[in-house]
Coordinates of C-alpha atoms in Angstrom, one line a residue:
M1 CA 4.7 27.4 -14.8
V2 CA 4.9 23.6 -15.0
G3 CA 7.3 22.2 -12.5
K4 CA 9.9 19.7 -13.4
E5 CA 8.2 17.0 -11.3
N6 CA 5.1 17.4 -13.5
Y7 CA 6.8 16.5 -16.7
K8 CA 9.7 14.4 -15.8
D9 CA 8.0 11.2 -17.0
I10 CA 6.9 12.6 -20.4
N11 CA 8.6 11.2 -23.4
F12 CA 8.9 13.9 -26.0
Y13 CA 10.7 11.3 -28.2
A14 CA 10.3 7.7 -27.2
G15 CA 13.1 6.4 -29.3
A16 CA 13.3 2.7 -30.1
D17 CA 11.5 0.1 -28.0
Y18 CA 13.5 -2.2 -25.8
G19 CA 13.7 -5.3 -28.0
L20 CA 13.3 -7.8 -25.1
D21 CA 10.3 -6.1 -23.5
S22 CA 8.0 -8.9 -22.3
N23 CA 5.0 -6.6 -22.0
Y24 CA 4.3 -6.7 -25.7
G25 CA 1.2 -5.3 -27.4
D26 CA 1.0 -2.1 -25.3
L27 CA 0.2 -0.2 -28.5
F28 CA -2.8 -2.5 -29.0
K29 CA -4.3 -2.7 -25.5
S30 CA -7.8 -3.2 -27.0
L31 CA -6.6 -6.4 -28.7
S32 CA -4.3 -8.0 -26.0
V33 CA -4.6 -11.5 -27.4
G34 CA -1.8 -12.8 -25.2
S35 CA 0.7 -15.5 -25.8
D36 CA -2.0 -18.1 -26.5
Y37 CA -2.8 -16.5 -29.9
R38 CA 0.7 -15.8 -31.4
F39 CA -0.5 -16.9 -34.8
S40 CA 2.1 -17.4 -37.6
P41 CA 2.2 -14.6 -40.2
S42 CA 1.1 -17.2 -42.8
T43 CA -2.2 -17.5 -40.9
F44 CA -3.2 -13.9 -41.9
G45 CA -4.6 -13.2 -45.3
F46 CA -5.3 -9.9 -47.0
P47 CA -8.1 -9.2 -49.6
T48 CA -7.4 -7.7 -53.0
D49 CA -9.0 -4.4 -54.0
P50 CA -12.7 -5.1 -54.8
R51 CA -13.0 -2.1 -57.0
T52 CA -11.1 -3.5 -59.9
S53 CA -11.6 -6.4 -62.3
N54 CA -7.9 -6.6 -62.8
Q55 CA -7.4 -9.1 -59.9
L56 CA -4.2 -10.4 -61.4
T57 CA -2.4 -7.1 -60.7
A58 CA -4.3 -6.8 -57.4
V59 CA -3.0 -10.2 -56.3
S60 CA 0.5 -9.4 -57.3
A61 CA 0.4 -6.2 -55.2
K62 CA -0.6 -8.2 -52.1
L63 CA 2.1 -10.7 -52.7
N64 CA 4.6 -7.9 -52.6
T65 CA 3.7 -7.3 -49.0
G66 CA 4.9 -10.7 -48.1
A67 CA 1.5 -12.1 -47.4
K68 CA 1.2 -15.9 -47.7
A69 CA -2.6 -15.9 -47.9
V70 CA -4.7 -13.7 -50.3
E71 CA -8.5 -13.4 -50.6
V72 CA -9.3 -12.7 -54.2
S73 CA -12.2 -10.3 -54.4
G74 CA -15.3 -10.8 -56.5
V75 CA -17.5 -8.7 -54.3
S76 CA -18.9 -6.5 -57.0
P77 CA -21.0 -8.6 -59.5
Q78 CA -20.1 -6.2 -62.3
E79 CA -16.4 -6.4 -61.6
L80 CA -16.6 -10.2 -61.3
E81 CA -18.2 -10.4 -64.7
S82 CA -15.4 -8.3 -66.1
M83 CA -12.6 -10.6 -64.9
P84 CA -11.1 -12.5 -67.9
K85 CA -11.2 -16.2 -67.3
Q86 CA -7.5 -16.4 -68.3
H87 CA -6.7 -14.2 -65.2
M88 CA -7.9 -17.0 -62.9
K89 CA -5.4 -19.4 -64.5
E90 CA -2.6 -16.8 -64.3
I91 CA -3.4 -16.2 -60.6
Q92 CA -3.2 -19.9 -60.0
R93 CA 0.3 -19.9 -61.6
L94 CA 1.3 -17.2 -59.1
K95 CA 0.3 -19.7 -56.4
Q96 CA 2.7 -22.3 -57.9
L97 CA 5.5 -19.7 -58.0
S98 CA 4.9 -18.2 -54.5
G99 CA 3.2 -20.9 -52.5
V100 CA 0.5 -18.5 -51.5
E101 CA -2.9 -19.8 -50.4
F102 CA -6.1 -18.4 -51.9
S103 CA -9.7 -17.8 -50.7
F104 CA -12.4 -16.1 -52.7
H105 CA -15.1 -13.6 -51.7
G106 CA -18.2 -14.1 -53.9
P107 CA -20.5 -11.3 -55.2
L108 CA -22.8 -9.4 -53.0
I109 CA -26.2 -10.6 -54.2
E110 CA -29.4 -11.6 -52.5
P111 CA -29.5 -15.4 -52.3
S112 CA -33.2 -15.6 -51.4
G113 CA -34.3 -13.9 -54.6
Y114 CA -36.1 -11.1 -52.7
G115 CA -35.8 -7.6 -54.3
E116 CA -37.6 -4.3 -54.8
G117 CA -40.6 -6.0 -56.4
G118 CA -40.9 -8.7 -53.7
W119 CA -39.9 -12.3 -54.0
S120 CA -39.8 -14.4 -57.1
E121 CA -38.5 -17.9 -57.8
I122 CA -37.1 -16.6 -61.1
A123 CA -34.9 -14.1 -59.1
R124 CA -33.8 -16.7 -56.6
N125 CA -32.9 -19.1 -59.4
G126 CA -30.9 -16.3 -61.1
S127 CA -29.0 -15.5 -57.9
E128 CA -28.2 -19.2 -57.5
K129 CA -26.8 -19.5 -61.0
Q130 CA -24.7 -16.3 -60.5
M131 CA -23.3 -17.6 -57.2
L132 CA -22.6 -21.0 -58.7
S133 CA -20.6 -19.3 -61.5
A134 CA -18.5 -17.6 -58.8
V135 CA -17.8 -20.9 -57.2
E136 CA -16.7 -22.5 -60.5
R137 CA -14.4 -19.6 -61.2
A138 CA -13.0 -19.7 -57.7
H139 CA -12.2 -23.4 -58.3
D140 CA -9.8 -22.3 -61.0
L141 CA -7.7 -20.6 -58.3
E142 CA -7.3 -23.8 -56.3
P143 CA -8.0 -26.8 -58.6
N144 CA -6.3 -29.2 -56.3
G145 CA -7.7 -28.1 -53.0
N146 CA -10.9 -27.0 -51.3
I147 CA -10.9 -23.2 -51.6
V148 CA -13.2 -21.3 -49.2
V149 CA -15.7 -19.2 -51.1
T150 CA -17.5 -16.6 -49.0
F151 CA -21.0 -15.3 -49.6
H152 CA -23.0 -12.9 -47.4
S153 CA -26.1 -14.3 -45.9
N154 CA -28.1 -11.5 -47.4
N155 CA -27.5 -8.3 -49.4
S156 CA -29.1 -5.0 -48.3
L157 CA -32.2 -6.4 -46.5
P158 CA -32.9 -4.6 -43.2
E159 CA -32.9 -6.5 -39.9
L160 CA -36.0 -8.7 -39.9
D161 CA -36.3 -9.1 -36.2
T162 CA -35.1 -6.1 -34.3
R163 CA -33.9 -7.1 -30.9
V164 CA -32.4 -5.1 -28.1
P165 CA -30.8 -6.1 -24.8
E166 CA -33.0 -6.1 -21.7
G167 CA -32.0 -7.4 -18.3
K168 CA -29.9 -10.5 -18.7
G169 CA -31.5 -11.3 -22.1
E170 CA -32.9 -9.5 -25.1
V171 CA -36.4 -8.6 -26.4
S172 CA -37.8 -8.2 -29.8
K173 CA -39.2 -4.8 -30.6
E174 CA -40.1 -4.9 -34.3
L175 CA -40.7 -7.7 -36.7
I176 CA -40.9 -7.7 -40.5
I177 CA -43.6 -10.2 -41.6
F178 CA -44.4 -11.7 -45.0
N179 CA -47.5 -13.0 -46.7
E180 CA -46.2 -15.4 -49.2
R181 CA -49.5 -15.8 -51.0
E182 CA -49.8 -12.1 -51.6
N183 CA -46.1 -11.5 -51.9
Q184 CA -46.3 -8.7 -49.4
A185 CA -44.1 -7.6 -46.5
Q186 CA -44.9 -5.2 -43.7
R187 CA -43.2 -4.0 -40.5
L188 CA -45.0 -5.1 -37.3
R189 CA -44.4 -2.6 -34.6
P190 CA -46.7 -3.4 -31.6
K191 CA -48.4 -0.4 -29.9
E192 CA -49.3 -0.2 -26.3
N193 CA -52.8 -1.6 -25.4
F194 CA -54.0 0.9 -22.9
F195 CA -57.2 -1.1 -22.3
L196 CA -55.3 -4.1 -21.1
G197 CA -52.3 -2.1 -19.8
E198 CA -49.7 -4.0 -21.8
I199 CA -47.4 -3.8 -24.8
P200 CA -47.6 -7.1 -26.7
S201 CA -44.5 -8.7 -28.1
P202 CA -44.2 -8.7 -31.9
K203 CA -44.8 -12.5 -32.0
A204 CA -47.9 -12.2 -29.9
E205 CA -49.1 -9.4 -32.1
L206 CA -48.4 -11.6 -35.2
N207 CA -50.5 -14.4 -33.7
H208 CA -53.3 -12.0 -33.0
L209 CA -53.1 -10.6 -36.5
N210 CA -53.3 -14.0 -38.1
K211 CA -56.2 -15.1 -36.0
E212 CA -58.2 -11.9 -36.3
S213 CA -57.6 -11.5 -40.0
W214 CA -58.6 -15.1 -40.7
I215 CA -61.8 -14.7 -38.7
R216 CA -62.6 -11.4 -40.3
E217 CA -62.0 -12.7 -43.8
L218 CA -64.2 -15.8 -43.3
S219 CA -66.9 -13.7 -41.7
Q220 CA -66.9 -11.3 -44.6
L221 CA -67.0 -14.3 -47.0
S222 CA -69.9 -15.8 -45.2
F223 CA -71.8 -12.5 -45.1
H224 CA -71.4 -11.9 -48.8
T225 CA -72.5 -15.4 -49.6
E226 CA -75.6 -14.9 -47.4
Q227 CA -76.3 -11.6 -49.1
G228 CA -76.3 -13.4 -52.5
E229 CA -78.4 -16.3 -51.3
N230 CA -81.0 -14.1 -49.6
A231 CA -81.4 -11.9 -52.6
I232 CA -82.1 -14.8 -54.9
S233 CA -84.2 -16.8 -52.4
K234 CA -86.4 -13.9 -51.4
K235 CA -87.2 -13.1 -55.1
I236 CA -87.9 -16.8 -55.8
R237 CA -90.3 -16.9 -52.8
E238 CA -92.1 -13.7 -53.8
F239 CA -92.6 -14.9 -57.4
S240 CA -93.7 -18.3 -56.3
S241 CA -96.5 -16.9 -54.1
D242 CA -97.7 -14.4 -56.7
E243 CA -99.9 -16.4 -59.1
K244 CA -100.8 -13.3 -61.2
S245 CA -97.2 -12.6 -61.9
Q246 CA -96.6 -16.2 -62.9
E247 CA -99.6 -16.0 -65.3
K248 CA -98.2 -12.8 -66.8
L249 CA -94.8 -14.4 -67.4
N250 CA -96.2 -17.5 -69.1
G251 CA -96.0 -19.7 -66.0
K252 CA -92.2 -19.9 -65.9
T253 CA -90.3 -19.9 -62.7
A254 CA -88.1 -17.0 -61.6
L255 CA -84.8 -18.9 -62.4
E256 CA -86.2 -20.0 -65.8
I257 CA -86.9 -16.4 -66.7
Y258 CA -83.4 -15.5 -65.4
K259 CA -81.9 -18.2 -67.6
L260 CA -83.9 -16.9 -70.6
S261 CA -82.4 -13.4 -70.1
K262 CA -78.9 -14.9 -70.7
T263 CA -79.6 -15.6 -74.4
P264 CA -80.6 -13.4 -77.3
E265 CA -83.7 -15.5 -77.9
G266 CA -84.8 -15.2 -74.3
Q267 CA -84.3 -11.4 -74.4
K268 CA -86.6 -11.2 -77.4
E269 CA -89.3 -13.2 -75.5
I270 CA -89.0 -11.0 -72.4
N271 CA -89.2 -7.9 -74.6
S272 CA -92.5 -9.2 -76.0
Y273 CA -94.2 -9.2 -72.6
A274 CA -96.8 -6.6 -71.8
P275 CA -95.4 -3.4 -70.2
E276 CA -96.5 -4.3 -66.7
A277 CA -95.1 -7.9 -66.9
K278 CA -91.9 -6.6 -68.6
E279 CA -91.4 -4.1 -65.8
Y280 CA -91.9 -6.8 -63.1
A281 CA -89.5 -9.2 -64.9
S282 CA -86.9 -6.5 -65.2
E283 CA -87.0 -5.8 -61.4
M284 CA -86.8 -9.5 -60.6
L285 CA -83.9 -10.1 -63.0
N286 CA -81.9 -7.2 -61.5
T287 CA -82.4 -8.7 -58.0
I288 CA -81.3 -12.2 -59.0
N289 CA -78.3 -10.8 -60.9
Y290 CA -77.3 -8.8 -57.8
G291 CA -77.4 -12.1 -55.8
E292 CA -75.4 -13.9 -58.5
I293 CA -72.7 -11.2 -58.5
Y294 CA -72.3 -11.7 -54.7
L295 CA -72.1 -15.5 -55.1
R296 CA -69.5 -15.3 -57.9
E297 CA -67.3 -13.0 -55.8
S298 CA -67.8 -15.3 -52.8
Y299 CA -66.8 -18.4 -54.8
V300 CA -63.6 -16.7 -56.0
E301 CA -62.9 -15.5 -52.4
L302 CA -63.5 -19.1 -51.1
Q303 CA -60.8 -20.4 -53.5
N304 CA -58.5 -17.6 -52.3
Q305 CA -59.0 -18.4 -48.6
F306 CA -58.7 -22.1 -49.3
N307 CA -55.3 -21.5 -51.1
K308 CA -54.1 -19.3 -48.3
A309 CA -54.9 -22.0 -45.7
W310 CA -53.4 -24.7 -47.8
Q311 CA -50.0 -22.9 -48.3
A312 CA -49.9 -21.7 -44.6
L313 CA -50.6 -25.2 -43.3
K314 CA -48.0 -26.7 -45.6
N315 CA -45.4 -24.2 -44.4
E316 CA -46.1 -25.1 -40.8
N317 CA -45.4 -28.8 -41.4
T318 CA -46.7 -29.9 -38.0
A319 CA -48.8 -32.9 -37.0
Q320 CA -51.9 -30.7 -36.5
S321 CA -51.3 -28.9 -39.8
K322 CA -51.1 -32.2 -41.6
K323 CA -54.5 -33.2 -40.1
D324 CA -56.0 -29.9 -41.2
L325 CA -54.6 -30.4 -44.7
E326 CA -56.3 -33.8 -44.9
K327 CA -59.7 -32.0 -44.2
L328 CA -59.0 -29.5 -47.0
E329 CA -58.0 -32.4 -49.3
Q330 CA -61.3 -34.1 -48.7
Y331 CA -63.2 -30.9 -49.4
R332 CA -61.2 -30.4 -52.6
K333 CA -62.1 -33.8 -53.8
H334 CA -65.8 -33.2 -53.0
I335 CA -65.8 -30.0 -55.0
K336 CA -64.3 -31.8 -58.0
T337 CA -67.0 -34.4 -58.0
I338 CA -69.8 -31.7 -58.1
Q339 CA -67.9 -29.2 -60.3
D340 CA -70.4 -29.4 -63.1
S341 CA -73.4 -28.8 -61.0
I342 CA -72.1 -25.7 -59.2
N343 CA -70.8 -23.7 -62.1
F344 CA -72.6 -20.5 -63.1
K345 CA -73.6 -21.7 -66.5
D346 CA -76.9 -22.9 -65.3
P347 CA -78.7 -20.2 -63.2
Q348 CA -80.9 -22.8 -61.7
N349 CA -77.9 -24.1 -59.7
L350 CA -77.3 -20.7 -58.0
L351 CA -78.7 -21.7 -54.6
K352 CA -76.7 -24.9 -54.7
V353 CA -73.5 -22.8 -55.3
G354 CA -74.4 -20.8 -52.2
E355 CA -74.8 -23.9 -50.1
E356 CA -71.4 -25.3 -51.2
I357 CA -69.7 -22.0 -50.4
Q358 CA -71.1 -22.0 -46.9
K359 CA -70.0 -25.6 -46.5
G360 CA -66.5 -24.6 -47.5
V361 CA -66.6 -21.6 -45.0
N362 CA -67.6 -24.0 -42.2
I363 CA -64.7 -26.3 -43.0
L364 CA -62.2 -23.4 -43.0
S365 CA -63.7 -22.1 -39.8
N366 CA -63.3 -25.5 -38.0
L367 CA -59.6 -25.9 -38.7
K368 CA -57.9 -26.5 -35.3
E369 CA -55.5 -23.5 -35.7
S370 CA -55.9 -20.3 -37.6
P371 CA -53.6 -20.6 -40.7
K372 CA -50.5 -18.4 -40.3
T373 CA -50.9 -16.5 -43.6
W374 CA -48.4 -13.9 -42.2
R375 CA -45.2 -15.3 -40.8
P376 CA -41.8 -13.8 -39.7
M377 CA -40.0 -12.8 -42.8
G378 CA -36.8 -14.1 -41.3
E379 CA -38.2 -17.7 -41.6
F380 CA -39.1 -17.1 -45.3
I381 CA -35.8 -15.6 -46.2
T382 CA -33.9 -18.4 -44.4
D383 CA -36.0 -21.0 -46.2
K384 CA -35.3 -19.5 -49.7
S385 CA -31.7 -18.6 -49.1
S386 CA -31.0 -22.1 -47.7
E387 CA -32.5 -23.5 -50.9
S388 CA -29.9 -21.5 -52.9
F389 CA -26.9 -22.5 -50.7
A390 CA -27.9 -26.2 -50.7
N391 CA -28.3 -26.3 -54.5
I392 CA -24.9 -24.5 -55.0
A393 CA -23.1 -26.9 -52.7
L394 CA -24.7 -30.0 -54.3
K395 CA -23.9 -28.8 -57.8
A396 CA -20.4 -28.0 -56.9
Y397 CA -20.0 -31.4 -55.3
K398 CA -21.3 -33.1 -58.4
Q399 CA -18.7 -31.2 -60.5
F400 CA -15.6 -31.4 -58.3
G401 CA -16.1 -34.2 -55.7
Y402 CA -18.7 -36.9 -56.5
K403 CA -17.0 -40.1 -57.7
R404 CA -13.7 -38.3 -58.2
E405 CA -10.4 -39.6 -57.1
K406 CA -9.8 -36.4 -55.2
D407 CA -12.6 -34.2 -53.8
T408 CA -11.8 -30.6 -54.6
T409 CA -15.3 -29.2 -53.9
P410 CA -15.0 -25.5 -52.8
I411 CA -16.3 -24.8 -49.3
I412 CA -19.4 -22.6 -49.3
S413 CA -18.9 -20.3 -46.4
I414 CA -21.8 -18.0 -45.4
E415 CA -20.7 -14.7 -43.8
N416 CA -22.6 -12.5 -41.3
P417 CA -23.2 -9.0 -42.8
P418 CA -22.8 -5.9 -40.6
A419 CA -25.1 -6.0 -37.6
G420 CA -28.3 -4.2 -38.4
G421 CA -28.9 -6.2 -41.6
A422 CA -30.9 -9.4 -42.1
L423 CA -29.4 -12.7 -40.8
S424 CA -26.5 -10.9 -39.3
R425 CA -26.5 -12.5 -35.8
G426 CA -25.1 -15.8 -34.6
E427 CA -28.4 -17.6 -34.1
D428 CA -29.6 -16.3 -37.5
L429 CA -26.5 -17.7 -39.3
K430 CA -26.7 -21.0 -37.4
K431 CA -30.3 -21.5 -38.5
L432 CA -29.4 -20.7 -42.1
V433 CA -26.4 -23.2 -42.1
D434 CA -28.5 -25.9 -40.4
E435 CA -31.3 -25.5 -42.9
S436 CA -28.8 -25.4 -45.9
R437 CA -27.2 -28.6 -44.6
K438 CA -30.5 -30.3 -44.1
K439 CA -31.6 -29.6 -47.6
F440 CA -28.3 -30.7 -49.0
I441 CA -28.6 -34.0 -47.1
Q442 CA -32.1 -34.6 -48.5
K443 CA -31.0 -33.7 -52.1
A444 CA -27.8 -35.8 -51.9
Q445 CA -29.7 -38.8 -50.8
K446 CA -32.3 -38.4 -53.5
E447 CA -30.1 -37.4 -56.4
L448 CA -26.8 -39.1 -55.7
G449 CA -27.9 -42.1 -53.6
L450 CA -25.7 -41.2 -50.6
S451 CA -26.6 -42.6 -47.3
E452 CA -27.8 -40.2 -44.6
S453 CA -24.5 -40.4 -42.7
E454 CA -22.4 -39.8 -45.9
A455 CA -24.5 -36.9 -47.0
R456 CA -24.4 -35.4 -43.5
K457 CA -20.6 -35.7 -43.4
K458 CA -20.3 -34.0 -46.8
A459 CA -22.7 -31.2 -45.8
E460 CA -20.7 -30.4 -42.7
Q461 CA -17.5 -30.4 -44.7
I462 CA -18.6 -28.0 -47.5
I463 CA -21.2 -25.7 -45.9
G464 CA -20.0 -23.5 -43.1
V465 CA -19.5 -20.0 -41.8
T466 CA -17.2 -17.1 -42.4
W467 CA -17.3 -15.2 -39.1
D468 CA -16.6 -11.4 -39.3
V469 CA -15.8 -10.1 -35.8
G470 CA -16.0 -6.5 -37.0
H471 CA -19.5 -7.0 -38.4
I472 CA -20.9 -8.5 -35.2
N473 CA -19.2 -5.8 -33.1
M474 CA -21.7 -3.3 -34.6
L475 CA -24.4 -4.8 -32.3
R476 CA -22.9 -2.3 -29.8
K477 CA -25.0 0.5 -31.3
F478 CA -28.1 -1.4 -30.1
G479 CA -26.7 -1.5 -26.5
Y480 CA -25.1 -5.0 -26.5
D481 CA -21.9 -5.4 -24.4
K482 CA -18.8 -7.4 -24.9
D483 CA -20.2 -10.6 -23.2
A484 CA -23.3 -10.5 -25.5
L485 CA -21.0 -10.2 -28.6
V486 CA -19.0 -13.2 -27.5
K487 CA -22.2 -15.3 -27.0
Q488 CA -23.0 -14.6 -30.7
T489 CA -19.6 -16.1 -31.6
E490 CA -20.2 -19.1 -29.4
K491 CA -23.4 -20.0 -31.3
V492 CA -21.6 -20.4 -34.6
A493 CA -18.1 -21.4 -33.4
P494 CA -18.5 -25.1 -34.5
Y495 CA -19.5 -24.0 -38.0
I496 CA -16.7 -21.6 -38.7
K497 CA -14.5 -22.3 -41.7
H498 CA -13.0 -18.9 -42.2
I499 CA -12.5 -15.7 -40.2
H500 CA -12.6 -12.0 -41.3
L501 CA -10.8 -9.6 -39.1
S502 CA -11.6 -5.9 -38.9
D503 CA -11.9 -3.4 -36.1
N504 CA -14.4 -0.6 -35.3
F505 CA -16.1 1.1 -32.4
G506 CA -19.5 -0.5 -33.0
F507 CA -21.3 2.2 -34.9
E508 CA -19.9 2.4 -38.4
H509 CA -18.3 -0.2 -40.6
T510 CA -14.9 1.4 -40.6
E511 CA -12.6 -1.6 -41.1
L512 CA -9.6 -0.6 -39.0
P513 CA -6.6 -2.9 -38.4
M514 CA -7.1 -5.1 -35.3
G515 CA -6.4 -3.4 -32.0
M516 CA -7.3 0.0 -33.2
G517 CA -11.0 -0.2 -32.2
D518 CA -12.8 -2.0 -29.5
V519 CA -13.5 -5.5 -31.0
P520 CA -12.8 -8.0 -28.1
L521 CA -10.9 -10.3 -30.4
K522 CA -9.2 -12.3 -27.6
E523 CA -12.6 -13.3 -26.2
H524 CA -13.9 -14.1 -29.7
L525 CA -10.9 -16.3 -30.4
K526 CA -11.2 -18.0 -27.1
A527 CA -14.9 -18.8 -27.8
I528 CA -14.1 -20.1 -31.3
G529 CA -11.2 -22.3 -29.9
K530 CA -13.5 -23.7 -27.2
Y531 CA -15.9 -25.2 -29.8
N532 CA -13.8 -25.4 -32.9
K533 CA -10.6 -27.4 -32.7
Q534 CA -9.5 -26.1 -36.2
L535 CA -8.9 -22.5 -34.9
G536 CA -5.1 -22.7 -35.5
K537 CA -5.6 -23.9 -39.1
L538 CA -8.3 -21.3 -40.0
K539 CA -7.2 -18.4 -42.3
Q540 CA -7.9 -15.0 -40.8
V541 CA -8.4 -12.4 -43.6
V542 CA -7.7 -8.9 -42.5
E543 CA -10.3 -6.7 -44.1
T544 CA -9.2 -3.1 -43.8
G545 CA -10.7 -1.2 -46.7
T546 CA -11.1 2.1 -44.8
W547 CA -7.5 2.0 -43.6
F548 CA -6.1 1.2 -47.1
K549 CA -8.2 4.0 -48.6
D550 CA -6.7 6.6 -46.3
F551 CA -3.2 5.3 -45.6
K552 CA -2.5 3.5 -48.9
I553 CA -0.7 0.6 -47.2
T554 CA -1.7 -3.0 -46.3
P555 CA -1.5 -3.2 -42.5
F556 CA 0.5 -6.4 -42.4
K557 CA 3.1 -5.1 -40.0
Q558 CA 0.4 -3.6 -37.7
T559 CA -1.4 -6.9 -37.7
L560 CA 1.7 -9.0 -36.8
E561 CA 2.6 -6.4 -34.1
A562 CA -0.9 -6.5 -32.6
F563 CA -0.9 -10.3 -32.4
G564 CA 2.7 -10.6 -31.3
S565 CA 3.3 -13.1 -34.1
P566 CA 6.7 -14.8 -34.1
V567 CA 9.3 -13.3 -36.5
Y568 CA 10.8 -16.7 -37.2
A569 CA 9.2 -19.9 -38.4
M570 CA 10.2 -21.7 -35.2
S571 CA 7.4 -19.8 -33.4
M572 CA 9.8 -18.5 -30.8
A573 CA 11.1 -15.1 -29.7
P574 CA 11.6 -12.5 -30.9
Y575 CA 8.0 -11.5 -31.7
W576 CA 6.8 -8.8 -34.0
N577 CA 5.5 -6.6 -31.1
Q578 CA 9.0 -6.7 -29.6
A579 CA 11.1 -6.4 -32.8
A580 CA 9.0 -4.1 -34.9
N581 CA 10.8 -1.0 -33.6
A582 CA 13.8 -2.7 -32.0
S583 CA 17.1 -0.9 -31.7
G584 CA 19.4 -2.0 -34.6
G585 CA 16.9 -4.6 -35.7
Y586 CA 16.2 -5.8 -39.1
F587 CA 13.2 -3.7 -39.5
S588 CA 14.2 -0.1 -38.6
G589 CA 17.2 0.8 -40.7
Y590 CA 20.5 1.6 -38.9
G591 CA 18.8 2.7 -35.7
Q592 CA 20.4 5.0 -33.2
M593 CA 23.4 2.8 -32.5
L594 CA 24.7 3.4 -36.0
P595 CA 23.3 6.8 -37.1
Q596 CA 23.2 7.5 -40.8
Q597 CA 25.2 10.7 -40.2
H598 CA 28.3 8.6 -39.3
F599 CA 28.2 6.9 -42.7
N600 CA 27.6 10.2 -44.4
L601 CA 30.7 11.8 -42.8
Y602 CA 33.2 9.0 -42.3
G603 CA 32.3 5.7 -43.8
A604 CA 31.0 3.4 -46.5
G605 CA 33.2 4.9 -49.3
F606 CA 36.3 6.9 -50.2
S607 CA 34.4 10.0 -51.3
T608 CA 33.7 11.0 -47.7
L609 CA 37.3 10.7 -46.5
P610 CA 39.5 13.8 -45.9
P611 CA 41.8 14.7 -48.9
E612 CA 44.9 13.6 -47.1
L613 CA 43.5 10.1 -47.0
G614 CA 42.4 10.1 -50.7
G615 CA 38.9 11.4 -50.2
S616 CA 37.2 14.7 -51.2
L617 CA 35.7 15.9 -48.0
G618 CA 36.3 19.7 -47.7
G619 CA 37.2 21.5 -44.5
Q620 CA 40.5 21.8 -42.6
S621 CA 43.5 19.6 -42.3
R622 CA 43.2 17.2 -39.4
V623 CA 47.0 17.4 -39.0
S624 CA 47.8 21.1 -39.2
G625 CA 44.4 22.6 -38.8
N626 CA 44.9 24.9 -41.8
P627 CA 42.1 25.4 -44.3
I628 CA 42.2 23.1 -47.3
D629 CA 41.9 24.7 -50.7

């Protein structure tokens, strides 16, 4: 039997909270943002339902919650294409009526152009056009402002550099690498080298792969060239030293007879030889033809290796790679000058072809560094994606900002996808934004004539980051702790233009309201505020798709309660965490001080008064106590 002392502090019914309780946020201990982050309710935005193209109705539904910021959803490319353009104008009219602020979530498409069939410039260009269309449509929502348009840094690509925490840092365990020339990707998972007693890092393994594959390919090229040369040279020497054979074949050289065999007239002449001479000629021609086949294949392979080296050195763009490119350029010019003498139309030039191939192999072998034909795929995807984002920003600026009285260029804000996908970490997003801004600056200088400082200022204004604290929290499943998560935020804090809020426990993308999981939001906000003075002005969109699916409500109240937001515009007490369930407050009906039962029995109308007072309440007389008919 449980003693009274064991349950005396148990609240079977908690009742209403004390309205002046200073220890707010007890229900949301995992959030605990404190008094420093009592953001106004107008700071928080809520996304519309991404599953419908009827965004006009979806926006109206969000406005009914009292939200002052709404993120219009164009997440699904198909739903976005199904949205009537008139709806965008109608949604903008809602802004004029309600004073709501809009942001826009663009479609989930791959900005780099990489897909199931590999990468193609056509696909990248198509993605760019589709994203630019979304930016133009978003501008209709805020034609007089700079609306934030969010795009994911990638769509559905796996993590390209799998890192895990180790000691005070982290180590790379797997690397996806890409051969741009061959349009091939492969996963590089280093294996333990028992001979040396070590496990190489993926990057060390990649360097080894590039070096060894380059040496192996050049060695094979040189071997095949030598095979072809030896076969032809040997037969020429044998024929030259055999006077009887020369006499039988009318005194012609081996290569002259081989040239004859290439024409119908020559074939007739060879067929007219005596049987013994004809048999000898046939054996000699087969050997020379064998050598020519080797040389033809070697010449094609030389061009292939030259092109690999050229592209790899161009991608590296270092001082040494530029010097090596100069060597290749000189050899290319040399080949052009002797092109006519090393073609395969004149068999008498076969040995010269072999000499030139070997010369080319020597030049390729003497490059200072082995060309990196395989490189980390993250570098490639960042390069191609930044091209798309830079072009989108530039074209949007041309349409809505350049030489206009008011610059209304939408802000291109790149979001980190859930951790475990490509370009999902802080340093990845930072590199992508830096590269996008760099390309924008170059293009703006070249195409618009802006100075470098003007172009840089504009790039920093219209290209930034949407930071999703729920997405980065999923690094926990790889073993990262709270401090490591906050470091990711610190890396992108100066770039942040927009914030997405959702909570989870680090394993699944569950999108709970803030404070219901273990996202260390206070630490994230502190890190953002340290490096980004605009924190108080940034919109924070509460993405809670899972919650909405199961509970059918927008968690506006829960968000305000978790943050302890002020109830009144003066940003003073009471706060939502104190007043959400306060006794007799505005938010909880009559409360326990004025129970509904009192009104049912005695008040708010004549119908509930006793008959002697003009009402119709049955029972007994309050004067005599007799039953009332």
